[in-house]
Amino acid sequence: MGVETIRDLLYFFPRRHLDYSQVESISQLGEGEEQTIIANIWQAQVTMLGGRRGTEAIVGDETGNVRVVWFNQPYLAKNLPTNARVVLSGKVSLFRGRHVFEAPGWELVEDKELIHTGRLVPLYPLTQGLYPRQVRKLMKGVIDQWAWQVEDFLPPELKERCNLLGLAQAINQAHYPEDEATKDRARVRLAFDELFLLQLGVLGK
């Protein structure tokens, strides 16, 4: 991965984002689509799925209920307490005429910012032994603590004239954007920096 310093982590950008920002009701779920719901957990238990132990849950909102399965992850059952509110983001399939969420990303609804669901979710390059959920949590902590300490080398008048984000905001939004428009503005700022520094290097020769 070539990551050795905090700065390397800040500039270790996602290869793309999954758009889980649109929350649907259970009655609106469609087969084969990536979707997000917010629901109550009615039941979560360890069960056999495809010959192996996994977790099965039943969740519901005011429009209905849906089955959720996580293959080969029996440990999840204890993390999904009955009557808790959960955000689920992932692909929905059809099994015996009923919708099923298969291995969705999940987060309990608490007083904190969502990382894995309900937003534009970053997908980082991974190496063996690393998992998307693990890397996202690590990166969020690094960005929250360190991005705002990065010195912005562009003068304010240049940023204003070119309508550029501040560097700290651009780094933050490149990883965890509020929306597509802000993500695009972050990319513009970072691309501007690359070109600006390249030109300085040429002039310095």
mmCIF file of C-alpha atoms in Angstrom:
data_model
loop_
_atom_site.group_PDB
_atom_site.id
_atom_site.type_symbol
_atom_site.label_atom_id
_atom_site.label_comp_id
_atom_site.label_asym_id
_atom_site.label_seq_id
_atom_site.Cartn_x
_atom_site.Cartn_y
_atom_site.Cartn_z
ATOM 1 C CA MET A 1 0.000 0.000 0.000
ATOM 2 C CA GLY A 2 2.997 2.322 0.424
ATOM 3 C CA VAL A 3 1.603 3.951 3.576
ATOM 4 C CA GLU A 4 4.182 4.929 6.191
ATOM 5 C CA THR A 5 3.120 8.294 7.640
ATOM 6 C CA ILE A 6 -0.025 10.150 8.697
ATOM 7 C CA ARG A 7 0.307 12.257 5.553
ATOM 8 C CA ASP A 8 0.355 9.077 3.457
ATOM 9 C CA LEU A 9 -2.924 8.021 5.103
ATOM 10 C CA LEU A 10 -4.531 11.413 4.484
ATOM 11 C CA TYR A 11 -3.671 11.096 0.793
ATOM 12 C CA PHE A 12 -4.662 7.419 0.607
ATOM 13 C CA PHE A 13 -7.892 8.189 -1.228
ATOM 14 C CA PRO A 14 -10.778 5.800 -1.975
ATOM 15 C CA ARG A 15 -10.839 4.242 -5.421
ATOM 16 C CA ARG A 16 -14.565 5.009 -5.557
ATOM 17 C CA HIS A 17 -17.656 5.586 -3.416
ATOM 18 C CA LEU A 18 -20.849 3.584 -3.052
ATOM 19 C CA ASP A 19 -23.917 5.805 -3.008
ATOM 20 C CA TYR A 20 -25.961 4.691 -0.006
ATOM 21 C CA SER A 21 -27.279 8.182 0.679
ATOM 22 C CA GLN A 22 -30.875 7.596 -0.451
ATOM 23 C CA VAL A 23 -32.919 5.971 2.329
ATOM 24 C CA GLU A 24 -35.842 3.818 1.193
ATOM 25 C CA SER A 25 -38.747 2.246 3.045
ATOM 26 C CA ILE A 26 -38.919 -1.550 3.067
ATOM 27 C CA SER A 27 -41.968 -1.494 0.808
ATOM 28 C CA GLN A 28 -39.904 0.353 -1.833
ATOM 29 C CA LEU A 29 -37.057 -2.185 -2.009
ATOM 30 C CA GLY A 30 -36.245 -3.476 -5.482
ATOM 31 C CA GLU A 31 -34.425 -6.617 -6.581
ATOM 32 C CA GLY A 32 -30.778 -6.286 -7.596
ATOM 33 C CA GLU A 33 -30.372 -2.702 -6.444
ATOM 34 C CA GLU A 34 -28.030 -1.155 -3.872
ATOM 35 C CA GLN A 35 -30.303 0.403 -1.255
ATOM 36 C CA THR A 36 -30.402 1.786 2.282
ATOM 37 C CA ILE A 37 -33.077 1.356 4.932
ATOM 38 C CA ILE A 38 -33.469 2.358 8.567
ATOM 39 C CA ALA A 39 -35.371 -0.262 10.544
ATOM 40 C CA ASN A 40 -36.006 -1.896 13.908
ATOM 41 C CA ILE A 41 -34.335 -5.219 14.669
ATOM 42 C CA TRP A 42 -37.064 -7.688 15.611
ATOM 43 C CA GLN A 43 -34.824 -10.744 15.794
ATOM 44 C CA ALA A 44 -31.201 -11.714 15.111
ATOM 45 C CA GLN A 45 -29.853 -15.226 15.515
ATOM 46 C CA VAL A 46 -27.115 -17.611 14.460
ATOM 47 C CA THR A 47 -28.356 -20.030 11.814
ATOM 48 C CA MET A 48 -27.131 -22.354 9.067
ATOM 49 C CA LEU A 49 -26.818 -20.632 5.691
ATOM 50 C CA GLY A 50 -25.558 -22.636 2.744
ATOM 51 C CA GLY A 51 -24.178 -25.313 5.037
ATOM 52 C CA ARG A 52 -22.249 -22.863 7.215
ATOM 53 C CA ARG A 53 -23.036 -20.812 10.280
ATOM 54 C CA GLY A 54 -24.130 -17.250 9.665
ATOM 55 C CA THR A 55 -26.437 -14.586 11.037
ATOM 56 C CA GLU A 56 -30.074 -14.110 10.079
ATOM 57 C CA ALA A 57 -32.160 -11.130 11.175
ATOM 58 C CA ILE A 58 -35.685 -9.875 10.694
ATOM 59 C CA VAL A 59 -35.991 -6.097 10.614
ATOM 60 C CA GLY A 60 -38.965 -3.859 9.991
ATOM 61 C CA ASP A 61 -40.253 -0.343 9.532
ATOM 62 C CA GLU A 62 -43.752 1.106 9.292
ATOM 63 C CA THR A 63 -44.169 -0.349 5.771
ATOM 64 C CA GLY A 64 -43.171 -3.970 6.392
ATOM 65 C CA ASN A 65 -40.455 -6.448 7.321
ATOM 66 C CA VAL A 66 -37.463 -7.887 5.470
ATOM 67 C CA ARG A 67 -35.063 -10.773 6.059
ATOM 68 C CA VAL A 68 -31.341 -10.008 6.327
ATOM 69 C CA VAL A 69 -28.547 -12.588 6.061
ATOM 70 C CA TRP A 70 -24.788 -12.483 6.609
ATOM 71 C CA PHE A 71 -22.989 -15.620 5.439
ATOM 72 C CA ASN A 72 -20.070 -16.970 7.529
ATOM 73 C CA GLN A 73 -20.525 -14.231 10.141
ATOM 74 C CA PRO A 74 -22.262 -15.854 13.137
ATOM 75 C CA TYR A 75 -20.628 -13.359 15.519
ATOM 76 C CA LEU A 76 -22.836 -10.544 14.188
ATOM 77 C CA ALA A 77 -25.928 -11.890 15.954
ATOM 78 C CA LYS A 78 -24.744 -10.682 19.356
ATOM 79 C CA ASN A 79 -24.091 -7.194 17.956
ATOM 80 C CA LEU A 80 -27.685 -6.745 16.755
ATOM 81 C CA PRO A 81 -29.868 -6.364 19.870
ATOM 82 C CA THR A 82 -33.631 -6.787 19.657
ATOM 83 C CA ASN A 83 -35.566 -3.513 19.216
ATOM 84 C CA ALA A 84 -32.433 -1.531 18.339
ATOM 85 C CA ARG A 85 -32.542 0.740 15.306
ATOM 86 C CA VAL A 86 -30.189 -0.191 12.489
ATOM 87 C CA VAL A 87 -29.107 1.306 9.168
ATOM 88 C CA LEU A 88 -28.585 -1.297 6.429
ATOM 89 C CA SER A 89 -26.987 -0.589 3.047
ATOM 90 C CA GLY A 90 -26.447 -3.186 0.346
ATOM 91 C CA LYS A 91 -27.937 -5.265 -2.429
ATOM 92 C CA VAL A 92 -31.386 -6.812 -2.256
ATOM 93 C CA SER A 93 -32.161 -10.185 -3.853
ATOM 94 C CA LEU A 94 -35.341 -12.198 -4.289
ATOM 95 C CA PHE A 95 -35.641 -15.571 -2.524
ATOM 96 C CA ARG A 96 -38.861 -17.593 -2.793
ATOM 97 C CA GLY A 97 -40.750 -14.479 -3.799
ATOM 98 C CA ARG A 98 -39.513 -12.343 -0.904
ATOM 99 C CA HIS A 99 -36.875 -9.636 -0.707
ATOM 100 C CA VAL A 100 -33.685 -10.452 1.203
ATOM 101 C CA PHE A 101 -30.782 -8.192 2.135
ATOM 102 C CA GLU A 102 -27.592 -10.193 1.509
ATOM 103 C CA ALA A 103 -24.547 -9.262 3.606
ATOM 104 C CA PRO A 104 -25.335 -5.545 3.807
ATOM 105 C CA GLY A 105 -23.217 -2.978 5.549
ATOM 106 C CA TRP A 106 -24.780 -2.134 8.887
ATOM 107 C CA GLU A 107 -24.603 0.391 11.721
ATOM 108 C CA LEU A 108 -26.748 0.838 14.787
ATOM 109 C CA VAL A 109 -28.501 4.195 14.905
ATOM 110 C CA GLU A 110 -26.694 6.153 17.588
ATOM 111 C CA ASP A 111 -25.668 9.747 18.158
ATOM 112 C CA LYS A 112 -22.690 9.565 15.843
ATOM 113 C CA GLU A 113 -21.820 10.082 12.215
ATOM 114 C CA LEU A 114 -22.468 7.151 9.902
ATOM 115 C CA ILE A 115 -19.357 5.589 8.356
ATOM 116 C CA HIS A 116 -20.437 2.395 6.562
ATOM 117 C CA THR A 117 -24.042 3.141 5.566
ATOM 118 C CA GLY A 118 -26.548 5.862 4.712
ATOM 119 C CA ARG A 119 -24.106 8.087 2.820
ATOM 120 C CA LEU A 120 -21.447 8.083 0.094
ATOM 121 C CA VAL A 121 -19.333 5.219 1.444
ATOM 122 C CA PRO A 122 -15.631 5.058 0.479
ATOM 123 C CA LEU A 123 -14.082 1.905 -0.965
ATOM 124 C CA TYR A 124 -10.339 1.828 -0.317
ATOM 125 C CA PRO A 125 -7.710 -0.320 -2.040
ATOM 126 C CA LEU A 126 -7.103 -3.340 0.192
ATOM 127 C CA THR A 127 -4.313 -5.826 0.752
ATOM 128 C CA GLN A 128 -4.605 -9.323 2.196
ATOM 129 C CA GLY A 129 -5.749 -9.324 5.806
ATOM 130 C CA LEU A 130 -7.519 -5.959 5.650
ATOM 131 C CA TYR A 131 -11.296 -5.568 5.533
ATOM 132 C CA PRO A 132 -13.356 -2.631 4.188
ATOM 133 C CA ARG A 133 -15.121 -1.954 7.482
ATOM 134 C CA GLN A 134 -11.836 -2.018 9.400
ATOM 135 C CA VAL A 135 -10.084 0.348 6.977
ATOM 136 C CA ARG A 136 -13.000 2.807 6.853
ATOM 137 C CA LYS A 137 -13.060 3.066 10.643
ATOM 138 C CA LEU A 138 -9.293 3.629 10.768
ATOM 139 C CA MET A 139 -9.369 6.237 8.009
ATOM 140 C CA LYS A 140 -12.265 8.150 9.595
ATOM 141 C CA GLY A 141 -10.340 8.438 12.848
ATOM 142 C CA VAL A 142 -7.188 9.634 11.089
ATOM 143 C CA ILE A 143 -9.066 12.195 8.992
ATOM 144 C CA ASP A 144 -11.042 13.586 11.932
ATOM 145 C CA GLN A 145 -7.889 14.006 14.017
ATOM 146 C CA TRP A 146 -5.296 15.076 11.461
ATOM 147 C CA ALA A 147 -6.840 16.560 8.301
ATOM 148 C CA TRP A 148 -7.518 19.904 9.955
ATOM 149 C CA GLN A 149 -3.859 20.188 10.981
ATOM 150 C CA VAL A 150 -2.561 20.081 7.398
ATOM 151 C CA GLU A 151 -1.120 23.442 6.393
ATOM 152 C CA ASP A 152 -2.825 24.972 3.360
ATOM 153 C CA PHE A 153 -0.115 26.414 1.114
ATOM 154 C CA LEU A 154 -2.471 28.273 -1.250
ATOM 155 C CA PRO A 155 -3.106 31.940 -0.397
ATOM 156 C CA PRO A 156 -6.721 32.827 0.503
ATOM 157 C CA GLU A 157 -7.096 35.220 -2.434
ATOM 158 C CA LEU A 158 -6.146 32.479 -4.912
ATOM 159 C CA LYS A 159 -8.630 30.036 -3.379
ATOM 160 C CA GLU A 160 -11.345 32.669 -3.501
ATOM 161 C CA ARG A 161 -10.580 33.649 -7.090
ATOM 162 C CA CYS A 162 -10.585 30.026 -8.264
ATOM 163 C CA ASN A 163 -13.486 28.962 -5.991
ATOM 164 C CA LEU A 164 -11.361 26.264 -4.356
ATOM 165 C CA LEU A 165 -12.021 24.428 -1.110
ATOM 166 C CA GLY A 166 -9.531 24.728 1.711
ATOM 167 C CA LEU A 167 -7.043 21.861 1.753
ATOM 168 C CA ALA A 168 -8.297 20.299 4.987
ATOM 169 C CA GLN A 169 -11.894 20.375 3.755
ATOM 170 C CA ALA A 170 -10.860 18.934 0.387
ATOM 171 C CA ILE A 171 -9.060 16.015 2.049
ATOM 172 C CA ASN A 172 -12.042 15.374 4.307
ATOM 173 C CA GLN A 173 -14.565 15.526 1.465
ATOM 174 C CA ALA A 174 -12.440 13.343 -0.822
ATOM 175 C CA HIS A 175 -12.762 10.571 1.758
ATOM 176 C CA TYR A 176 -16.206 11.182 3.291
ATOM 177 C CA PRO A 177 -18.105 13.594 1.025
ATOM 178 C CA GLU A 178 -21.379 15.184 2.016
ATOM 179 C CA ASP A 179 -22.660 14.741 -1.541
ATOM 180 C CA GLU A 180 -21.481 14.280 -5.131
ATOM 181 C CA ALA A 181 -21.074 18.006 -5.757
ATOM 182 C CA THR A 182 -18.774 18.459 -2.760
ATOM 183 C CA LYS A 183 -16.821 15.355 -3.719
ATOM 184 C CA ASP A 184 -16.230 16.860 -7.163
ATOM 185 C CA ARG A 185 -15.045 20.131 -5.619
ATOM 186 C CA ALA A 186 -12.606 18.193 -3.449
ATOM 187 C CA ARG A 187 -11.193 16.455 -6.515
ATOM 188 C CA VAL A 188 -10.800 19.803 -8.292
ATOM 189 C CA ARG A 189 -8.829 21.245 -5.365
ATOM 190 C CA LEU A 190 -6.524 18.222 -5.117
ATOM 191 C CA ALA A 191 -5.953 18.177 -8.878
ATOM 192 C CA PHE A 192 -5.205 21.913 -8.766
ATOM 193 C CA ASP A 193 -2.585 21.268 -6.083
ATOM 194 C CA GLU A 194 -0.855 18.636 -8.214
ATOM 195 C CA LEU A 195 -0.687 20.951 -11.221
ATOM 196 C CA PHE A 196 0.354 23.935 -9.099
ATOM 197 C CA LEU A 197 3.221 22.044 -7.447
ATOM 198 C CA LEU A 198 4.295 20.585 -10.783
ATOM 199 C CA GLN A 199 4.522 24.064 -12.291
ATOM 200 C CA LEU A 200 6.488 25.320 -9.292
ATOM 201 C CA GLY A 201 8.893 22.437 -9.754
ATOM 202 C CA VAL A 202 9.393 23.299 -13.416
ATOM 203 C CA LEU A 203 9.962 26.985 -12.624
ATOM 204 C CA GLY A 204 12.468 26.055 -9.938
ATOM 205 C CA LYS A 205 14.726 24.186 -12.356
#
